[in-house]
Amino acid sequence: MRTKTTAAGVLSAACALALSACSAAPAPSPVSDDRPLVDKKNWPKPIPDSGLAKGLVLPLEEYATPYAERVEWDEANRILQQKCMKDYGFTVELPRAGVNPPPNNNEANIERRYGITDRAQAEKYGYALPPALQKHTEQKLPDLPGIQVEALTGHTKPAPPKADPDAKGGVSLGISPPSKPARAEINGKKTYAGGCVGWAKDSLDAPDPDHFVVAELLGNSLTESRKSPEVKKVIADWSSCMKSKGHTVADPYKAMEQGAPVSGTATKESITLAVDDIDCKDSTGLVKVWSDAEKKIQQRQIKDNQAKLDKVKQGRTKAAKAAKAVTTG
């Protein structure tokens, strides 16, 4: 059974279609003609190729969906939704996927899983992300007329939020009246249950990539690893090293909190803290000790959850194959 999709939900979910293309960012910039809308050079690398995390891969990453696969899945849905809309006589340009990439390839966030790890970046940006990852390209969302919303979602376009007549100044409650099912036919063509969004997913004939199972296990393994004697010791050693450099911080996460730039631009002090942070990680071997401890935990997790993880991997493989057939077809 498909979950009921409201017009408002799908139109706002166009942001999700583009993988955070519409999320809040410090400095949104319009699409320009002098740079590609989707620039793969800024996409996160599958495996870090610099810093203390260079070449580091955790066992559970075998089951996590890489960013490139997520983009292809979202792009395949976009292509099919637009094709479906065209069949109704509507030319609609929905937001592209892969425009505003995250800094991490998957839920492991390996580059910063144990705090920052790249000294070359720290020397320039402190704890801030590189400028290319702070930029946010703003894609214009189509304000579809009601009939097109029905075709896209299978439901009517929500009415504006009602105002509270008893409130001072008629303050809006921010609640839209519920949507209704779309008309049975649009331009002589039967309306799909779930609209073109539902039709696109059905056409792919593959499950949405499951990020939750692996993400939960990754969260559990990180939490458990922090309690291990070897990790506790190496964090204490790192903290002592930091103290010798004039910084009082209990663990790498506290250092990130302390050094996080307020304006998005690193200060001289935060750069010094970041560089010392990485140097202390290097001298104490923190990244290797911590990742080795977590690898052991994840190997046990995989054994305990093998059937569930195999199902996730099979679904991911099927989704990737279905998406590629659409994007390259």
mmCIF file of C-alpha atoms in Angstrom:
data_model
loop_
_atom_site.group_PDB
_atom_site.id
_atom_site.type_symbol
_atom_site.label_atom_id
_atom_site.label_comp_id
_atom_site.label_asym_id
_atom_site.label_seq_id
_atom_site.Cartn_x
_atom_site.Cartn_y
_atom_site.Cartn_z
ATOM 1 C CA MET A 1 0.000 0.000 0.000
ATOM 2 C CA ARG A 2 1.385 3.408 -0.968
ATOM 3 C CA THR A 3 1.481 6.095 1.661
ATOM 4 C CA LYS A 4 -0.856 8.961 0.835
ATOM 5 C CA THR A 5 1.122 11.788 -0.719
ATOM 6 C CA THR A 6 -0.146 15.348 -0.445
ATOM 7 C CA ALA A 7 0.549 17.895 -3.119
ATOM 8 C CA ALA A 8 2.328 20.080 -0.603
ATOM 9 C CA GLY A 9 4.437 17.156 0.497
ATOM 10 C CA VAL A 10 5.595 16.297 -2.998
ATOM 11 C CA LEU A 11 6.216 19.867 -4.070
ATOM 12 C CA SER A 12 8.275 20.538 -0.967
ATOM 13 C CA ALA A 13 9.861 17.108 -1.381
ATOM 14 C CA ALA A 14 11.259 18.309 -4.670
ATOM 15 C CA CYS A 15 14.085 19.501 -2.454
ATOM 16 C CA ALA A 16 14.672 15.949 -1.302
ATOM 17 C CA LEU A 17 14.573 14.842 -4.932
ATOM 18 C CA ALA A 18 17.612 17.016 -5.500
ATOM 19 C CA LEU A 19 19.281 15.793 -2.303
ATOM 20 C CA SER A 20 19.024 18.934 -0.220
ATOM 21 C CA ALA A 21 19.018 21.280 -3.208
ATOM 22 C CA CYS A 22 16.638 23.500 -1.284
ATOM 23 C CA SER A 23 17.947 23.151 2.236
ATOM 24 C CA ALA A 24 19.040 26.200 4.161
ATOM 25 C CA ALA A 25 22.563 27.360 3.414
ATOM 26 C CA PRO A 26 24.673 30.383 4.334
ATOM 27 C CA ALA A 27 24.912 31.802 0.830
ATOM 28 C CA PRO A 28 22.430 30.564 -1.768
ATOM 29 C CA SER A 29 23.488 31.399 -5.303
ATOM 30 C CA PRO A 30 21.388 31.215 -8.457
ATOM 31 C CA VAL A 31 22.274 28.821 -11.239
ATOM 32 C CA SER A 32 24.872 30.488 -13.455
ATOM 33 C CA ASP A 33 25.922 29.799 -17.017
ATOM 34 C CA ASP A 34 29.643 29.750 -16.214
ATOM 35 C CA ARG A 35 29.555 26.522 -14.180
ATOM 36 C CA PRO A 36 27.713 23.211 -14.572
ATOM 37 C CA LEU A 37 24.579 22.691 -12.518
ATOM 38 C CA VAL A 38 25.806 19.259 -11.449
ATOM 39 C CA ASP A 39 29.548 19.349 -10.803
ATOM 40 C CA LYS A 40 30.793 15.880 -9.945
ATOM 41 C CA LYS A 41 34.191 17.278 -8.952
ATOM 42 C CA ASN A 42 32.556 18.414 -5.708
ATOM 43 C CA TRP A 43 30.934 15.059 -4.962
ATOM 44 C CA PRO A 44 32.343 13.194 -1.949
ATOM 45 C CA LYS A 45 34.882 10.521 -2.777
ATOM 46 C CA PRO A 46 33.891 6.904 -2.073
ATOM 47 C CA ILE A 47 37.106 6.457 -0.043
ATOM 48 C CA PRO A 48 39.110 9.344 1.476
ATOM 49 C CA ASP A 49 42.304 9.979 -0.475
ATOM 50 C CA SER A 50 43.993 12.398 1.922
ATOM 51 C CA GLY A 51 44.516 13.060 5.610
ATOM 52 C CA LEU A 52 44.550 10.623 8.515
ATOM 53 C CA ALA A 53 41.445 8.856 7.149
ATOM 54 C CA LYS A 54 43.098 8.143 3.787
ATOM 55 C CA GLY A 55 42.008 4.714 2.538
ATOM 56 C CA LEU A 56 39.853 4.105 5.610
ATOM 57 C CA VAL A 57 36.755 1.964 5.067
ATOM 58 C CA LEU A 58 34.507 0.490 7.768
ATOM 59 C CA PRO A 59 32.897 -2.956 7.282
ATOM 60 C CA LEU A 60 29.331 -1.606 7.334
ATOM 61 C CA GLU A 61 30.060 0.715 4.415
ATOM 62 C CA GLU A 62 29.695 -2.296 2.145
ATOM 63 C CA TYR A 63 25.950 -2.053 2.779
ATOM 64 C CA ALA A 64 25.579 1.749 2.788
ATOM 65 C CA THR A 65 24.338 3.526 -0.338
ATOM 66 C CA PRO A 66 27.047 5.712 -1.897
ATOM 67 C CA TYR A 67 26.130 9.278 -2.775
ATOM 68 C CA ALA A 68 26.438 8.633 -6.523
ATOM 69 C CA GLU A 69 23.827 5.870 -6.293
ATOM 70 C CA ARG A 70 21.483 8.101 -4.304
ATOM 71 C CA VAL A 71 21.770 10.798 -6.943
ATOM 72 C CA GLU A 72 21.105 8.347 -9.758
ATOM 73 C CA TRP A 73 18.002 7.033 -7.971
ATOM 74 C CA ASP A 74 16.645 10.543 -7.445
ATOM 75 C CA GLU A 75 17.493 11.532 -11.000
ATOM 76 C CA ALA A 76 15.729 8.452 -12.390
ATOM 77 C CA ASN A 77 12.606 9.392 -10.427
ATOM 78 C CA ARG A 78 12.835 12.957 -11.765
ATOM 79 C CA ILE A 79 13.167 11.776 -15.371
ATOM 80 C CA LEU A 80 10.196 9.427 -15.065
ATOM 81 C CA GLN A 81 8.042 12.026 -13.316
ATOM 82 C CA GLN A 82 8.728 14.543 -16.071
ATOM 83 C CA LYS A 83 7.999 11.915 -18.750
ATOM 84 C CA CYS A 84 4.725 11.079 -17.058
ATOM 85 C CA MET A 85 3.762 14.756 -16.866
ATOM 86 C CA LYS A 86 4.538 15.174 -20.556
ATOM 87 C CA ASP A 87 2.138 12.339 -21.329
ATOM 88 C CA TYR A 88 -0.563 14.536 -19.791
ATOM 89 C CA GLY A 89 0.556 17.439 -21.981
ATOM 90 C CA PHE A 90 2.577 19.258 -19.293
ATOM 91 C CA THR A 91 6.222 20.238 -19.675
ATOM 92 C CA VAL A 92 7.614 20.493 -16.166
ATOM 93 C CA GLU A 93 11.242 20.986 -15.087
ATOM 94 C CA LEU A 94 11.770 19.457 -11.652
ATOM 95 C CA PRO A 95 14.949 20.086 -9.607
ATOM 96 C CA ARG A 96 18.033 18.139 -10.622
ATOM 97 C CA ALA A 97 19.702 15.715 -8.245
ATOM 98 C CA GLY A 98 23.342 16.012 -7.217
ATOM 99 C CA VAL A 99 23.501 19.801 -7.351
ATOM 100 C CA ASN A 100 24.464 20.445 -3.724
ATOM 101 C CA PRO A 101 26.513 17.464 -2.541
ATOM 102 C CA PRO A 102 27.102 16.681 1.144
ATOM 103 C CA PRO A 103 30.632 16.377 2.528
ATOM 104 C CA ASN A 104 30.262 12.635 3.156
ATOM 105 C CA ASN A 105 29.741 9.733 0.755
ATOM 106 C CA ASN A 106 27.443 7.794 3.073
ATOM 107 C CA GLU A 107 26.134 7.619 6.632
ATOM 108 C CA ALA A 108 29.558 6.657 8.019
ATOM 109 C CA ASN A 109 30.857 10.210 7.433
ATOM 110 C CA ILE A 110 34.294 8.637 7.570
ATOM 111 C CA GLU A 111 36.293 11.837 7.021
ATOM 112 C CA ARG A 112 34.938 13.351 10.256
ATOM 113 C CA ARG A 113 33.722 10.291 12.094
ATOM 114 C CA TYR A 114 36.424 10.687 14.724
ATOM 115 C CA GLY A 115 36.673 14.435 14.322
ATOM 116 C CA ILE A 116 38.499 16.275 11.547
ATOM 117 C CA THR A 117 41.318 14.362 9.871
ATOM 118 C CA ASP A 118 42.651 16.392 6.932
ATOM 119 C CA ARG A 119 45.517 18.691 7.944
ATOM 120 C CA ALA A 120 45.749 20.445 4.570
ATOM 121 C CA GLN A 121 42.107 21.489 4.861
ATOM 122 C CA ALA A 122 42.498 22.415 8.525
ATOM 123 C CA GLU A 123 45.363 24.771 7.667
ATOM 124 C CA LYS A 124 43.057 26.667 5.308
ATOM 125 C CA TYR A 125 39.577 26.334 6.786
ATOM 126 C CA GLY A 126 39.943 25.165 10.384
ATOM 127 C CA TYR A 127 36.843 23.134 11.220
ATOM 128 C CA ALA A 128 34.814 24.662 8.393
ATOM 129 C CA LEU A 129 34.041 22.817 5.188
ATOM 130 C CA PRO A 130 35.891 23.882 2.023
ATOM 131 C CA PRO A 131 34.149 26.766 0.207
ATOM 132 C CA ALA A 132 33.001 24.505 -2.635
ATOM 133 C CA LEU A 133 30.941 22.499 -0.130
ATOM 134 C CA GLN A 134 29.511 25.593 1.525
ATOM 135 C CA LYS A 135 28.079 26.961 -1.711
ATOM 136 C CA HIS A 136 24.414 26.329 -2.303
ATOM 137 C CA THR A 137 22.988 26.477 -5.791
ATOM 138 C CA GLU A 138 19.361 27.500 -5.626
ATOM 139 C CA GLN A 139 17.074 25.787 -8.095
ATOM 140 C CA LYS A 140 13.784 27.446 -8.885
ATOM 141 C CA LEU A 141 10.873 25.271 -7.815
ATOM 142 C CA PRO A 142 7.958 25.246 -10.220
ATOM 143 C CA ASP A 143 4.741 26.758 -8.872
ATOM 144 C CA LEU A 144 2.452 24.294 -10.582
ATOM 145 C CA PRO A 145 -1.179 25.111 -11.288
ATOM 146 C CA GLY A 146 -3.753 22.919 -9.590
ATOM 147 C CA ILE A 147 -4.343 20.533 -12.471
ATOM 148 C CA GLN A 148 -0.615 19.833 -12.780
ATOM 149 C CA VAL A 149 -0.334 19.227 -9.039
ATOM 150 C CA GLU A 150 -3.082 16.642 -9.390
ATOM 151 C CA ALA A 151 -1.241 14.935 -12.239
ATOM 152 C CA LEU A 152 2.033 14.941 -10.324
ATOM 153 C CA THR A 153 0.754 13.853 -6.909
ATOM 154 C CA GLY A 154 -2.646 12.256 -7.365
ATOM 155 C CA HIS A 155 -4.173 14.869 -5.021
ATOM 156 C CA THR A 156 -5.460 18.388 -5.283
ATOM 157 C CA LYS A 157 -3.282 21.397 -4.577
ATOM 158 C CA PRO A 158 -3.604 22.478 -0.945
ATOM 159 C CA ALA A 159 -5.485 25.681 -0.271
ATOM 160 C CA PRO A 160 -3.669 28.503 1.573
ATOM 161 C CA PRO A 161 -3.461 28.035 5.371
ATOM 162 C CA LYS A 162 -6.524 29.170 7.267
ATOM 163 C CA ALA A 163 -6.412 32.163 9.587
ATOM 164 C CA ASP A 164 -7.700 32.030 13.145
ATOM 165 C CA PRO A 165 -10.621 34.506 13.269
ATOM 166 C CA ASP A 166 -10.367 34.754 17.054
ATOM 167 C CA ALA A 167 -6.652 35.537 17.035
ATOM 168 C CA LYS A 168 -5.472 39.120 17.154
ATOM 169 C CA GLY A 169 -4.985 40.313 13.608
ATOM 170 C CA GLY A 170 -6.244 37.005 12.227
ATOM 171 C CA VAL A 171 -2.948 35.235 12.747
ATOM 172 C CA SER A 172 -2.549 32.230 10.460
ATOM 173 C CA LEU A 173 -2.772 28.796 12.018
ATOM 174 C CA GLY A 174 -0.437 27.516 9.345
ATOM 175 C CA ILE A 175 -2.733 24.546 8.676
ATOM 176 C CA SER A 176 -3.944 23.852 5.147
ATOM 177 C CA PRO A 177 -7.275 22.155 4.529
ATOM 178 C CA PRO A 178 -6.763 18.493 3.612
ATOM 179 C CA SER A 179 -6.169 17.675 -0.039
ATOM 180 C CA LYS A 180 -8.685 15.659 -2.002
ATOM 181 C CA PRO A 181 -8.096 12.887 -4.518
ATOM 182 C CA ALA A 182 -7.285 14.121 -8.000
ATOM 183 C CA ARG A 183 -9.882 14.020 -10.747
ATOM 184 C CA ALA A 184 -10.176 10.635 -12.440
ATOM 185 C CA GLU A 185 -8.877 11.891 -15.792
ATOM 186 C CA ILE A 186 -6.633 14.726 -16.900
ATOM 187 C CA ASN A 187 -6.586 15.713 -20.571
ATOM 188 C CA GLY A 188 -8.260 12.437 -21.479
ATOM 189 C CA LYS A 189 -5.723 10.288 -19.619
ATOM 190 C CA LYS A 190 -6.459 8.339 -16.446
ATOM 191 C CA THR A 191 -4.863 9.753 -13.287
ATOM 192 C CA TYR A 192 -2.510 7.401 -11.502
ATOM 193 C CA ALA A 193 -2.902 6.557 -7.841
ATOM 194 C CA GLY A 194 -0.146 8.645 -6.293
ATOM 195 C CA GLY A 195 0.139 10.669 -9.475
ATOM 196 C CA CYS A 196 3.278 10.721 -11.589
ATOM 197 C CA VAL A 197 5.316 10.396 -8.405
ATOM 198 C CA GLY A 198 3.690 7.048 -7.672
ATOM 199 C CA TRP A 199 3.896 5.968 -11.298
ATOM 200 C CA ALA A 200 7.622 6.713 -11.404
ATOM 201 C CA LYS A 201 8.317 4.563 -8.337
ATOM 202 C CA ASP A 202 6.178 1.744 -9.695
ATOM 203 C CA SER A 203 7.967 1.951 -13.044
ATOM 204 C CA LEU A 204 11.351 1.582 -11.384
ATOM 205 C CA ASP A 205 10.062 -1.628 -9.778
ATOM 206 C CA ALA A 206 12.663 -1.398 -7.022
ATOM 207 C CA PRO A 207 12.578 -0.332 -3.376
ATOM 208 C CA ASP A 208 13.804 3.078 -2.299
ATOM 209 C CA PRO A 209 17.389 2.684 -1.035
ATOM 210 C CA ASP A 210 17.185 1.811 2.670
ATOM 211 C CA HIS A 211 19.443 4.185 4.627
ATOM 212 C CA PHE A 212 18.014 3.498 8.072
ATOM 213 C CA VAL A 213 19.200 -0.033 8.871
ATOM 214 C CA VAL A 214 22.845 0.734 8.138
ATOM 215 C CA ALA A 215 22.674 4.209 9.706
ATOM 216 C CA GLU A 216 21.349 2.756 12.962
ATOM 217 C CA LEU A 217 24.084 0.129 13.117
ATOM 218 C CA LEU A 218 26.724 2.748 12.336
ATOM 219 C CA GLY A 219 25.433 4.914 15.154
ATOM 220 C CA ASN A 220 25.450 1.996 17.570
ATOM 221 C CA SER A 221 28.972 0.926 16.639
ATOM 222 C CA LEU A 222 30.334 4.435 17.153
ATOM 223 C CA THR A 223 28.646 4.735 20.547
ATOM 224 C CA GLU A 224 29.872 1.316 21.653
ATOM 225 C CA SER A 225 33.410 1.895 20.416
ATOM 226 C CA ARG A 226 33.740 5.083 22.494
ATOM 227 C CA LYS A 227 33.232 2.957 25.621
ATOM 228 C CA SER A 228 36.008 0.503 24.799
ATOM 229 C CA PRO A 229 39.160 0.693 26.977
ATOM 230 C CA GLU A 230 41.478 1.277 24.048
ATOM 231 C CA VAL A 231 39.417 4.170 22.687
ATOM 232 C CA LYS A 232 39.006 5.733 26.109
ATOM 233 C CA LYS A 233 42.779 5.597 26.551
ATOM 234 C CA VAL A 234 43.608 7.073 23.146
ATOM 235 C CA ILE A 235 41.101 9.893 23.664
ATOM 236 C CA ALA A 236 42.705 10.625 27.022
ATOM 237 C CA ASP A 237 46.132 10.631 25.367
ATOM 238 C CA TRP A 238 44.835 12.973 22.671
ATOM 239 C CA SER A 239 43.329 15.281 25.320
ATOM 240 C CA SER A 240 46.669 15.400 27.168
ATOM 241 C CA CYS A 241 48.440 16.230 23.928
ATOM 242 C CA MET A 242 45.975 19.037 23.286
ATOM 243 C CA LYS A 243 46.502 20.372 26.812
ATOM 244 C CA SER A 244 50.233 20.517 26.197
ATOM 245 C CA LYS A 245 49.454 22.797 23.268
ATOM 246 C CA GLY A 246 47.256 25.058 25.396
ATOM 247 C CA HIS A 247 43.809 23.599 24.659
ATOM 248 C CA THR A 248 41.474 22.116 27.272
ATOM 249 C CA VAL A 249 39.154 19.749 25.370
ATOM 250 C CA ALA A 250 37.860 16.357 26.504
ATOM 251 C CA ASP A 251 37.445 14.707 23.118
ATOM 252 C CA PRO A 252 37.609 15.448 19.364
ATOM 253 C CA TYR A 253 33.902 16.269 19.189
ATOM 254 C CA LYS A 254 34.272 18.968 21.838
ATOM 255 C CA ALA A 255 37.136 20.402 19.812
ATOM 256 C CA MET A 256 34.882 20.560 16.753
ATOM 257 C CA GLU A 257 32.200 22.325 18.767
ATOM 258 C CA GLN A 258 34.710 24.782 20.179
ATOM 259 C CA GLY A 259 36.333 25.519 16.824
ATOM 260 C CA ALA A 260 33.201 25.626 14.682
ATOM 261 C CA PRO A 261 33.112 28.986 12.868
ATOM 262 C CA VAL A 262 30.082 31.146 13.588
ATOM 263 C CA SER A 263 30.139 32.922 10.233
ATOM 264 C CA GLY A 264 31.328 30.006 8.109
ATOM 265 C CA THR A 265 34.835 31.469 7.942
ATOM 266 C CA ALA A 266 37.560 30.137 10.216
ATOM 267 C CA THR A 267 39.382 32.439 12.605
ATOM 268 C CA LYS A 268 43.116 32.252 13.250
ATOM 269 C CA GLU A 269 42.367 30.701 16.655
ATOM 270 C CA SER A 270 40.107 28.000 15.214
ATOM 271 C CA ILE A 271 42.691 27.127 12.568
ATOM 272 C CA THR A 272 45.352 26.741 15.250
ATOM 273 C CA LEU A 273 43.009 24.520 17.285
ATOM 274 C CA ALA A 274 42.167 22.411 14.216
ATOM 275 C CA VAL A 275 45.791 21.884 13.208
ATOM 276 C CA ASP A 276 46.797 20.980 16.781
ATOM 277 C CA ASP A 277 43.795 18.644 16.940
ATOM 278 C CA ILE A 278 44.975 16.713 13.885
ATOM 279 C CA ASP A 279 48.598 16.699 14.963
ATOM 280 C CA CYS A 280 47.571 15.174 18.304
ATOM 281 C CA LYS A 281 45.476 12.586 16.486
ATOM 282 C CA ASP A 282 48.515 11.762 14.395
ATOM 283 C CA SER A 283 50.940 11.480 17.314
ATOM 284 C CA THR A 284 48.576 9.346 19.426
ATOM 285 C CA GLY A 285 47.304 7.201 16.556
ATOM 286 C CA LEU A 286 43.727 8.052 17.520
ATOM 287 C CA VAL A 287 42.105 7.449 14.132
ATOM 288 C CA LYS A 288 43.660 4.008 13.706
ATOM 289 C CA VAL A 289 42.995 2.903 17.285
ATOM 290 C CA TRP A 290 39.394 4.082 17.185
ATOM 291 C CA SER A 291 38.618 2.711 13.716
ATOM 292 C CA ASP A 292 40.212 -0.654 14.575
ATOM 293 C CA ALA A 293 38.002 -0.892 17.667
ATOM 294 C CA GLU A 294 34.930 0.001 15.654
ATOM 295 C CA LYS A 295 35.769 -2.456 12.887
ATOM 296 C CA LYS A 296 35.662 -5.322 15.397
ATOM 297 C CA ILE A 297 32.255 -4.170 16.633
ATOM 298 C CA GLN A 298 30.910 -3.851 13.100
ATOM 299 C CA GLN A 299 32.136 -7.301 12.127
ATOM 300 C CA ARG A 300 30.070 -8.649 15.015
ATOM 301 C CA GLN A 301 27.093 -6.498 13.998
ATOM 302 C CA ILE A 302 27.242 -7.831 10.463
ATOM 303 C CA LYS A 303 27.289 -11.407 11.717
ATOM 304 C CA ASP A 304 24.340 -10.744 14.027
ATOM 305 C CA ASN A 305 22.332 -8.936 11.331
ATOM 306 C CA GLN A 306 23.496 -10.757 8.195
ATOM 307 C CA ALA A 307 20.037 -11.585 6.832
ATOM 308 C CA LYS A 308 18.787 -8.037 7.314
ATOM 309 C CA LEU A 309 21.919 -6.514 5.763
ATOM 310 C CA ASP A 310 21.843 -8.920 2.820
ATOM 311 C CA LYS A 311 18.296 -7.772 2.116
ATOM 312 C CA VAL A 312 19.427 -4.143 2.226
ATOM 313 C CA LYS A 313 22.274 -4.879 -0.175
ATOM 314 C CA GLN A 314 20.024 -6.797 -2.561
ATOM 315 C CA GLY A 315 17.540 -3.921 -2.567
ATOM 316 C CA ARG A 316 20.335 -1.427 -3.161
ATOM 317 C CA THR A 317 21.660 -3.468 -6.103
ATOM 318 C CA LYS A 318 18.200 -3.721 -7.645
ATOM 319 C CA ALA A 319 17.562 -0.005 -7.180
ATOM 320 C CA ALA A 320 20.915 0.941 -8.698
ATOM 321 C CA LYS A 321 20.288 -1.251 -11.737
ATOM 322 C CA ALA A 322 16.776 0.109 -12.257
ATOM 323 C CA ALA A 323 17.910 3.726 -11.889
ATOM 324 C CA LYS A 324 20.823 3.330 -14.314
ATOM 325 C CA ALA A 325 18.511 1.848 -16.945
ATOM 326 C CA VAL A 326 16.460 5.061 -16.788
ATOM 327 C CA THR A 327 19.289 7.597 -16.647
ATOM 328 C CA THR A 328 21.272 5.978 -19.457
ATOM 329 C CA GLY A 329 18.307 4.798 -21.530
#
